[in-house]
Tab-separated table of C-alpha atoms in Angstrom:
chain	number	residue	atom	x	y	z
T	61	MET	CA	68.198	159.835	77.311
T	62	ASN	CA	70.390	162.914	77.379
T	63	ALA	CA	72.692	163.942	80.192
T	64	VAL	CA	73.176	167.628	79.451
T	65	THR	CA	74.096	170.302	81.948
T	66	GLU	CA	73.981	174.071	81.882
T	67	HIS	CA	77.545	174.896	82.969
T	68	ASN	CA	79.286	174.125	79.692
T	69	ALA	CA	81.701	177.034	79.335
T	70	LEU	CA	85.391	176.267	79.426
T	71	THR	CA	87.034	177.251	82.671
T	72	GLU	CA	90.266	179.175	82.866
T	73	PRO	CA	93.500	177.114	82.883
T	74	GLY	CA	95.074	175.628	85.970
T	75	ALA	CA	93.805	175.050	89.504
T	76	ALA	CA	91.840	178.302	89.488
T	77	GLY	CA	89.693	176.993	86.662
T	78	PHE	CA	88.721	173.856	88.577
T	79	LEU	CA	87.897	175.892	91.673
T	80	GLN	CA	85.806	178.186	89.503
T	81	ARG	CA	83.992	175.133	88.222
T	82	PHE	CA	83.310	173.927	91.761
T	83	GLU	CA	81.795	177.291	92.680
T	84	GLY	CA	79.560	177.148	89.611
T	85	LEU	CA	78.407	173.562	90.149
T	86	ARG	CA	78.265	173.243	93.937
T	87	ALA	CA	74.512	173.840	94.128
T	88	ARG	CA	73.818	171.103	91.558
T	89	LEU	CA	76.362	168.429	92.409
T	90	PRO	CA	74.913	165.103	93.625
T	91	GLY	CA	74.402	164.976	97.372
T	92	ARG	CA	72.945	168.430	97.809
T	93	GLY	CA	71.021	168.285	101.066
T	94	LEU	CA	73.303	165.657	102.633
T	95	PRO	CA	75.218	167.623	105.290
T	96	TRP	CA	78.027	165.067	105.629
T	97	LEU	CA	78.708	165.131	101.878
T	98	GLU	CA	78.431	168.890	101.514
T	99	ALA	CA	80.957	169.319	104.321
T	100	MET	CA	83.246	166.754	102.697
T	101	ARG	CA	83.136	168.564	99.355
T	102	GLU	CA	83.827	171.949	100.960
T	103	ALA	CA	86.803	170.576	102.904
T	104	ALA	CA	88.184	168.922	99.777
T	105	ALA	CA	87.853	172.091	97.703
T	106	GLU	CA	89.617	174.088	100.408
T	107	SER	CA	92.409	171.509	100.559
T	108	PHE	CA	92.851	171.674	96.786
T	109	ARG	CA	92.826	175.481	96.943
T	110	GLU	CA	95.733	175.348	99.410
T	111	GLN	CA	97.743	172.736	97.511
T	112	GLY	CA	96.984	173.337	93.837
T	113	PHE	CA	98.274	170.876	91.293
T	114	PRO	CA	101.518	169.143	92.300
T	115	THR	CA	104.699	170.400	90.658
T	116	ARG	CA	107.965	168.632	89.971
T	117	ARG	CA	109.330	170.144	93.167
T	118	VAL	CA	107.168	167.586	94.990
T	119	GLU	CA	109.285	164.455	95.329
T	120	ALA	CA	106.491	162.076	94.281
T	121	TRP	CA	105.959	164.147	91.106
T	122	LYS	CA	109.618	164.676	90.261
T	123	TYR	CA	109.394	162.840	86.944
T	124	THR	CA	105.897	163.796	85.797
T	125	ASP	CA	105.022	167.318	84.720
T	126	LEU	CA	101.370	168.389	84.740
T	127	ALA	CA	102.037	171.412	82.530
T	128	PRO	CA	99.675	170.094	79.776
T	129	LEU	CA	96.922	170.031	82.398
T	130	LYS	CA	97.707	173.425	83.863
T	131	GLU	CA	97.826	175.131	80.480
T	132	ALA	CA	94.403	173.994	79.271
T	133	GLY	CA	90.890	175.059	80.183
T	134	PHE	CA	88.357	172.279	80.633
T	135	GLY	CA	84.582	172.307	80.460
T	136	GLU	CA	81.845	169.879	81.391
T	137	ALA	CA	80.935	166.988	79.118
T	138	LEU	CA	77.707	167.399	77.180
T	139	THR	CA	77.727	163.997	75.522
T	140	PRO	CA	74.280	162.413	75.173
T	141	VAL	CA	74.118	159.063	76.919
T	142	ASP	CA	72.461	156.665	74.503
T	143	SER	CA	72.764	153.174	73.077
T	144	ALA	CA	74.335	154.407	69.825
T	145	ILE	CA	77.752	154.708	71.428
T	146	PRO	CA	80.295	152.310	69.859
T	147	LEU	CA	81.732	150.143	72.617
T	148	PRO	CA	84.662	147.728	72.684
T	149	ARG	CA	83.996	144.033	73.109
T	150	ALA	CA	83.003	143.208	76.673
T	151	ALA	CA	85.868	141.928	78.801
T	152	ALA	CA	83.650	140.244	81.410
T	153	PRO	CA	80.298	138.428	81.570
T	154	ARG	CA	78.711	141.468	83.255
T	155	ARG	CA	79.535	145.055	82.400
T	156	VAL	CA	78.463	148.476	83.619
T	157	VAL	CA	79.131	151.520	81.472
T	158	PHE	CA	79.832	155.140	82.329
T	159	VAL	CA	79.727	157.647	79.481
T	160	ASP	CA	81.589	160.880	80.103
T	161	GLY	CA	81.573	160.110	83.805
T	162	ARG	CA	77.847	159.315	84.101
T	163	PHE	CA	76.199	155.949	84.641
T	164	SER	CA	74.310	154.581	81.634
T	165	ALA	CA	71.550	152.182	82.653
T	166	GLU	CA	70.774	151.478	78.980
T	167	LEU	CA	74.291	150.178	78.313
T	168	SER	CA	74.787	148.326	81.607
T	169	ASP	CA	73.942	144.823	82.750
T	170	PRO	CA	71.198	145.050	85.405
T	171	ASP	CA	72.476	141.835	87.023
T	172	ALA	CA	75.892	143.303	87.842
T	173	PRO	CA	76.439	143.990	91.562
T	174	VAL	CA	77.083	147.649	90.775
T	175	ARG	CA	74.938	150.693	91.519
T	176	SER	CA	75.230	154.302	90.439
T	177	LEU	CA	76.888	156.227	93.254
T	178	ALA	CA	74.964	159.392	92.392
T	179	ARG	CA	71.674	157.544	92.853
T	180	HIS	CA	72.656	155.792	96.098
T	181	LEU	CA	74.650	158.344	98.071
T	182	ASP	CA	72.807	157.489	101.269
T	183	ALA	CA	74.391	154.040	101.127
T	184	ALA	CA	77.859	155.587	100.734
T	185	GLU	CA	77.908	157.419	104.063
T	186	GLY	CA	80.832	156.149	106.108
T	187	LEU	CA	82.418	154.584	103.024
T	188	LEU	CA	82.972	157.572	100.745
T	189	GLY	CA	86.152	159.339	101.796
T	190	SER	CA	87.047	156.753	104.420
T	191	LEU	CA	90.400	156.075	102.717
T	192	ALA	CA	91.016	158.904	100.264
T	193	ARG	CA	93.226	161.655	101.645
T	194	ASN	CA	93.046	165.327	100.739
T	195	ASP	CA	96.356	166.520	102.178
T	196	GLY	CA	99.263	165.340	100.084
T	197	VAL	CA	97.005	163.903	97.376
T	198	PRO	CA	95.502	166.988	95.696
T	199	LEU	CA	93.994	165.014	92.811
T	200	ALA	CA	91.927	163.029	95.310
T	201	ALA	CA	90.786	166.279	96.895
T	202	LEU	CA	89.782	167.636	93.491
T	203	ASN	CA	87.857	164.448	92.760
T	204	THR	CA	86.000	164.625	96.079
T	205	ALA	CA	84.960	168.188	95.356
T	206	LEU	CA	83.798	167.599	91.780
T	207	PHE	CA	82.705	163.977	91.317
T	208	GLU	CA	79.253	163.566	89.788
T	209	ASP	CA	78.882	159.800	89.603
T	210	GLY	CA	80.689	156.509	89.883
T	211	ALA	CA	80.269	152.861	90.768
T	212	LEU	CA	79.168	151.589	94.162
T	213	ILE	CA	79.909	147.928	94.924
T	214	ASP	CA	79.052	146.656	98.399
T	215	LEU	CA	79.374	142.889	98.896
T	216	ALA	CA	78.043	141.186	101.996
T	217	ASP	CA	80.034	138.738	104.102
T	218	GLY	CA	80.791	135.629	102.085
T	219	GLU	CA	79.280	137.013	98.861
T	220	ASP	CA	80.895	136.161	95.533
T	221	GLY	CA	80.548	139.139	93.211
T	222	GLY	CA	81.918	137.195	90.249
T	223	ILE	CA	83.628	138.979	87.353
T	224	VAL	CA	82.522	142.531	86.580
T	225	GLU	CA	83.768	145.121	84.111
T	226	ILE	CA	83.455	148.856	84.704
T	227	LEU	CA	83.864	150.556	81.325
T	228	SER	CA	84.371	154.326	81.313
T	229	VAL	CA	83.882	155.764	77.836
T	230	VAL	CA	85.007	159.294	77.052
T	231	ARG	CA	83.788	160.911	73.830
T	232	ALA	CA	85.690	164.170	73.669
T	233	ASP	CA	84.937	166.648	70.910
T	234	ARG	CA	86.033	169.523	73.153
T	235	PRO	CA	88.293	169.835	76.231
T	236	VAL	CA	86.378	168.269	79.131
T	237	ALA	CA	87.272	167.092	82.631
T	238	LEU	CA	85.752	164.013	84.294
T	239	HIS	CA	86.164	162.934	87.927
T	240	PRO	CA	84.390	159.594	88.529
T	241	ARG	CA	84.392	158.177	92.061
T	242	HIS	CA	84.192	154.402	92.546
T	243	LEU	CA	83.634	152.752	95.932
T	244	VAL	CA	84.163	149.037	96.585
T	245	ARG	CA	83.592	147.272	99.893
T	246	LEU	CA	84.030	143.536	100.395
T	247	GLY	CA	82.624	141.975	103.529
T	248	ALA	CA	84.424	139.198	105.373
T	249	GLY	CA	85.212	136.317	103.041
T	250	ALA	CA	83.742	138.068	99.966
T	251	LYS	CA	85.263	137.725	96.479
T	252	LEU	CA	85.350	139.946	93.403
T	253	VAL	CA	87.165	140.212	90.084
T	254	LEU	CA	86.920	143.798	88.835
T	255	ILE	CA	88.118	144.814	85.380
T	256	GLU	CA	88.220	148.599	85.192
T	257	ARG	CA	88.734	149.948	81.687
T	258	ALA	CA	89.107	153.526	80.437
T	259	TRP	CA	88.261	153.855	76.742
T	260	GLY	CA	88.666	157.192	74.967
T	261	HIS	CA	87.458	158.586	71.640
T	262	GLY	CA	87.995	161.878	69.877
T	263	GLU	CA	90.925	164.142	69.104
T	264	SER	CA	90.447	166.781	71.793
T	265	ARG	CA	92.495	166.959	74.947
T	266	TYR	CA	90.531	165.870	78.001
T	267	LEU	CA	91.146	164.934	81.616
T	268	HIS	CA	89.883	161.657	83.052
T	269	SER	CA	90.732	161.543	86.765
T	270	PRO	CA	88.986	158.686	88.610
T	271	VAL	CA	89.461	157.820	92.280
T	272	LEU	CA	88.751	154.356	93.675
T	273	GLU	CA	88.438	153.298	97.310
T	274	PHE	CA	88.660	149.608	98.278
T	275	GLN	CA	87.730	148.314	101.722
T	276	VAL	CA	88.763	144.639	101.884
T	277	ALA	CA	87.578	142.884	105.032
T	278	ALA	CA	89.060	139.810	106.710
T	279	ASP	CA	89.545	136.793	104.419
T	280	ALA	CA	88.145	138.730	101.431
T	281	HIS	CA	89.863	138.668	98.037
T	282	VAL	CA	89.653	141.197	95.230
T	283	THR	CA	91.384	141.087	91.854
T	284	HIS	CA	91.524	144.573	90.353
T	285	VAL	CA	92.677	144.857	86.733
T	286	ARG	CA	93.032	148.382	85.323
T	287	ILE	CA	93.257	148.819	81.550
T	288	GLN	CA	93.939	152.380	80.426
T	289	GLN	CA	93.141	152.891	76.708
T	290	GLU	CA	92.456	156.605	76.582
T	291	ALA	CA	92.479	158.569	73.328
T	292	ARG	CA	95.914	159.711	72.207
T	293	ALA	CA	95.354	163.339	73.282
T	294	GLY	CA	93.785	162.395	76.608
T	295	ILE	CA	95.207	162.888	80.104
T	296	HIS	CA	94.593	160.048	82.556
T	297	LEU	CA	95.314	160.603	86.254
T	298	SER	CA	93.902	157.848	88.447
T	299	THR	CA	94.282	157.267	92.171
T	300	VAL	CA	93.509	154.079	94.097
T	301	PHE	CA	93.228	153.678	97.858
T	302	ALA	CA	92.956	150.198	99.367
T	303	LYS	CA	92.874	148.949	102.940
T	304	VAL	CA	93.199	145.218	103.541
T	305	ALA	CA	92.190	143.526	106.784
T	306	GLU	CA	93.504	140.301	108.344
T	307	LYS	CA	94.078	137.515	105.784
T	308	GLY	CA	92.527	139.638	103.058
T	309	THR	CA	94.109	140.062	99.622
T	310	TYR	CA	94.253	142.919	97.139
T	311	ASP	CA	95.578	141.684	93.770
T	312	SER	CA	95.997	144.346	91.117
T	313	PHE	CA	97.391	144.715	87.623
T	314	LEU	CA	97.790	148.020	85.785
T	315	LEU	CA	98.094	148.245	82.001
T	316	HIS	CA	98.888	151.643	80.483
T	317	ALA	CA	98.205	151.530	76.733
T	318	GLY	CA	96.966	154.999	75.781
T	319	ALA	CA	96.784	158.732	76.591
T	320	ARG	CA	99.295	161.491	75.954
T	321	LEU	CA	99.965	161.747	79.685
T	322	ALA	CA	99.050	158.979	82.117
T	323	ARG	CA	99.728	158.444	85.799
T	324	ALA	CA	98.263	155.723	87.986
T	325	GLU	CA	98.877	156.158	91.698
T	326	ALA	CA	98.053	153.520	94.317
T	327	HIS	CA	98.033	153.786	98.116
T	328	VAL	CA	97.638	150.322	99.668
T	329	THR	CA	97.638	149.579	103.392
T	330	LEU	CA	98.061	146.081	104.773
T	331	ALA	CA	96.215	146.715	107.996
T	332	GLY	CA	95.747	143.204	109.402
T	333	PRO	CA	98.093	140.262	110.039
T	334	PHE	CA	98.619	137.906	107.100
T	335	SER	CA	97.012	140.311	104.636
T	336	ALA	CA	98.625	140.466	101.185
T	337	ALA	CA	98.981	142.753	98.175
T	338	HIS	CA	100.214	142.249	94.623
T	339	LEU	CA	100.736	145.409	92.556
T	340	ASP	CA	101.896	144.257	89.133
T	341	GLY	CA	101.689	146.056	85.830
T	342	ALA	CA	102.866	146.840	82.318
T	343	GLN	CA	103.260	150.130	80.486
T	344	LEU	CA	103.177	150.355	76.678
T	345	VAL	CA	104.526	153.789	75.833
T	346	GLY	CA	104.642	155.001	72.247
T	347	ASP	CA	106.147	158.077	70.603
T	348	GLY	CA	105.104	161.298	72.350
T	349	GLN	CA	103.566	159.537	75.341
T	350	HIS	CA	104.348	159.688	79.046
T	351	ALA	CA	103.276	156.906	81.448
T	352	ASP	CA	103.805	156.877	85.210
T	353	CYS	CA	103.151	154.047	87.677
T	354	THR	CA	103.536	155.216	91.286
T	355	THR	CA	102.726	153.086	94.326
T	356	PHE	CA	102.834	153.500	98.087
T	357	LEU	CA	102.600	150.195	99.953
T	358	ASP	CA	102.144	150.510	103.697
T	359	HIS	CA	102.948	147.439	105.802
T	360	ALA	CA	101.111	148.301	109.021
T	361	ALA	CA	100.704	144.773	110.458
T	362	PRO	CA	102.937	141.737	110.976
T	363	ASP	CA	103.312	138.665	108.733
T	364	CYS	CA	102.239	140.358	105.501
T	365	PRO	CA	103.674	139.553	102.043
T	366	SER	CA	103.664	141.959	99.103
T	367	ARG	CA	104.857	141.538	95.524
T	368	GLN	CA	105.304	144.063	92.747
T	369	THR	CA	106.653	143.643	89.226
T	370	VAL	CA	106.151	146.375	86.627
T	371	LYS	CA	107.416	146.096	83.052
T	372	THR	CA	107.654	149.061	80.684
T	373	VAL	CA	108.223	149.091	76.919
T	374	LEU	CA	109.097	152.433	75.335
T	375	ALA	CA	109.200	153.378	71.659
T	376	GLY	CA	110.121	156.609	69.876
T	377	ARG	CA	110.477	159.763	71.944
T	378	SER	CA	108.658	158.583	75.049
T	379	ARG	CA	109.080	158.549	78.793
T	380	GLY	CA	108.155	155.993	81.418
T	381	VAL	CA	108.190	156.341	85.190
T	382	PHE	CA	108.112	153.782	87.955
T	383	GLN	CA	108.073	154.825	91.596
T	384	GLY	CA	107.379	152.223	94.223
T	385	LYS	CA	107.700	152.787	97.945
T	386	ILE	CA	107.386	150.080	100.595
T	387	HIS	CA	106.954	151.462	104.106
T	388	VAL	CA	107.358	148.894	106.899
T	389	HIS	CA	106.151	150.023	110.317
T	390	GLN	CA	107.878	148.848	113.483
T	391	ILE	CA	104.908	146.619	114.314
T	392	ALA	CA	105.128	144.909	110.901
T	393	GLN	CA	107.574	142.192	111.883
T	394	ARG	CA	108.126	139.280	109.468
T	395	THR	CA	107.214	141.425	106.466
T	396	ASP	CA	108.070	139.821	103.126
T	397	GLY	CA	108.240	142.465	100.400
T	398	TYR	CA	109.533	142.237	96.838
T	399	GLN	CA	109.654	144.934	94.187
T	400	MET	CA	111.042	144.871	90.636
T	401	ASN	CA	110.905	147.240	87.678
T	402	GLN	CA	112.077	146.150	84.223
T	403	ALA	CA	112.219	148.407	81.181
T	404	LEU	CA	112.738	147.644	77.501
T	405	LEU	CA	113.891	150.611	75.395
T	406	LEU	CA	113.162	150.351	71.674
T	407	SER	CA	114.608	153.762	70.815
T	408	ASP	CA	117.611	155.825	71.840
T	409	GLN	CA	115.163	158.716	72.376
T	410	ALA	CA	113.158	156.839	75.001
T	411	GLU	CA	113.669	157.429	78.724
T	412	ILE	CA	112.798	155.473	81.842
T	413	ASP	CA	112.972	156.870	85.378
T	414	SER	CA	112.921	154.139	88.007
T	415	LYS	CA	112.824	154.776	91.737
T	416	PRO	CA	112.115	151.754	93.949
T	417	GLN	CA	112.245	152.607	97.664
T	418	LEU	CA	112.292	150.807	100.989
T	419	GLU	CA	111.602	152.524	104.319
T	420	ILE	CA	111.913	149.939	107.089
T	421	TYR	CA	111.429	150.376	110.834
T	422	ALA	CA	111.094	146.677	111.755
T	423	ASP	CA	114.093	144.413	112.301
T	424	ASP	CA	112.665	141.016	111.304
T	425	VAL	CA	111.885	141.528	107.626
T	426	LYS	CA	112.727	140.180	104.189
T	427	CYS	CA	112.540	143.001	101.650
T	428	SER	CA	114.248	143.485	98.297
T	429	HIS	CA	113.947	145.717	95.280
T	430	GLY	CA	115.629	146.163	91.929
T	431	ALA	CA	115.472	147.615	88.444
T	432	THR	CA	116.789	146.605	85.021
T	433	VAL	CA	116.933	148.579	81.774
T	434	GLY	CA	117.909	147.173	78.392
T	435	ALA	CA	117.212	146.784	74.695
T	436	LEU	CA	116.040	143.802	72.675
T	437	ASP	CA	118.429	140.865	72.800
T	438	GLU	CA	120.245	140.884	69.466
T	439	THR	CA	121.125	137.203	69.820
T	440	GLN	CA	117.490	136.226	70.166
T	441	LEU	CA	116.564	138.543	67.309
T	442	PHE	CA	119.240	136.968	65.090
T	443	TYR	CA	117.996	133.475	65.990
T	444	LEU	CA	114.421	134.274	64.956
T	445	ARG	CA	115.539	135.932	61.711
T	446	SER	CA	117.745	132.961	60.902
T	447	ARG	CA	114.585	130.840	61.022
T	448	GLY	CA	113.026	132.937	58.281
T	449	ILE	CA	110.956	135.252	60.473
T	450	PRO	CA	110.863	138.871	59.166
T	451	GLU	CA	112.567	141.402	61.417
T	452	ALA	CA	109.386	143.323	62.296
T	453	GLN	CA	107.608	140.135	63.285
T	454	ALA	CA	110.639	138.900	65.240
T	455	ARG	CA	110.776	142.146	67.198
T	456	SER	CA	107.078	141.909	67.935
T	457	MET	CA	107.448	138.350	69.198
T	458	LEU	CA	110.228	139.312	71.617
T	459	ILE	CA	108.345	142.355	72.883
T	460	GLU	CA	105.185	140.337	73.461
T	461	ALA	CA	107.119	137.643	75.290
T	462	PHE	CA	108.565	140.308	77.589
T	463	LEU	CA	105.110	141.734	78.333
T	464	LEU	CA	103.159	138.493	78.552
T	465	ASP	CA	105.522	137.282	81.234
T	466	ALA	CA	104.099	140.060	83.420
T	467	VAL	CA	100.493	139.374	82.413
T	468	GLU	CA	100.819	135.738	83.447
T	469	THR	CA	100.790	136.839	87.087
T	470	VAL	CA	97.032	137.520	86.761
T	471	ARG	CA	95.338	134.350	87.948
T	472	ASP	CA	91.814	134.934	86.687
T	473	GLU	CA	91.532	133.678	83.097
T	474	THR	CA	88.956	136.245	81.992
T	475	ALA	CA	90.960	139.177	83.304
T	476	ARG	CA	94.178	137.776	81.872
T	477	ALA	CA	92.551	137.333	78.439
T	478	ALA	CA	91.477	140.997	78.464
T	479	LEU	CA	95.081	142.041	79.087
T	480	VAL	CA	96.495	139.708	76.434
T	481	GLU	CA	94.108	141.177	73.858
T	482	VAL	CA	95.571	144.652	74.414
T	483	VAL	CA	99.198	143.538	74.567
T	484	SER	CA	99.078	141.292	71.489
T	485	GLY	CA	100.071	143.162	68.347
T	486	TRP	CA	100.958	146.369	70.193
T	487	TRP	CA	104.280	146.706	68.407
T	488	GLU	CA	102.760	146.216	64.949
T	489	ARG	CA	100.185	148.902	65.702
T	490	THR	CA	102.844	151.243	67.105
T	491	ALA	CA	105.353	150.735	64.310
T	492	ALA	CA	102.781	150.990	61.514
């Protein structure tokens, strides 16, 4: 089966090119004939027209420059969707596959509790756009205007969705831009482990810009593991919105391990008493790469704990960014928030920008944050070498120990194993 479209010309660079693309595709985008969706797309396009791409003058984008995105023109993917696509080993018992932003039924497990959003837009009314903001988040606005497909997961009260992998494969032989939209709703007491993986091929520059919306009802629990393994020339800009009701839990782990330029942004609201969030992660940043983990955690109810630990390893001429903001509303008494960023620099040309933030309006809280930056421990390195371990292997062992300490926070064994597979041997592959 081929998924080929007519509008395949490269657009002009910058925001104008994406708006031009919207004008050319608007009559053929999924949801034509649904007034609520057409109005949503028009409003999003207008919002993006007013804002454009964020610049470094915007405080939240101070450390990440989108110049590589603004300078390039991107077209629409023309990749055939067929079973001949080489795929990585499955990370979960059930997997659904998107190829160049489009759902592939041939490559997906029919038993997975996942539907194609493009084919079930009627079921998305009231859910799509319920969390994602246009103003102040221009990439979300752009996604709303241009998305063509995505995953729809809607679990009933008490339903256990098990472990599911969403694999997004990008095969770029030309500059393309993809904007998948994934929607996840968990009813009261529902459970889900979601492994979301971006896997890129090809040497061309491309943009992969997914947006995910999570609605987590009372007593529901979702584990969301994001593994970013884009092609080396790729640009990955993802945005997550999550709203957690009373006694619900949103557990997440982000692993950056690819792309020339990567930024993962998360907006999480603890909306009900005793709800909880864990936003952990690791960034593996090699020579010439830029990785950014930015989070906004909104404590909007009392008695809510949150935890965040992000570790970054940087090699060669690379740059890592961590920005984490905890906002505690006046009503959010007895908040318990913790935030830590740790960076390991393997080169004197590497750079880390760390900006943990607390904004507190309640008086009965326990909140702390911190950041550490350092190099490999020479004493530990000497100890390993004195035991006959070659220097390269000794360095790799210390780096893996640093990273695996972060991965251990993931409770689900299947999800943790998928992370360990990527982390293990990273230094040998980078240094080779």
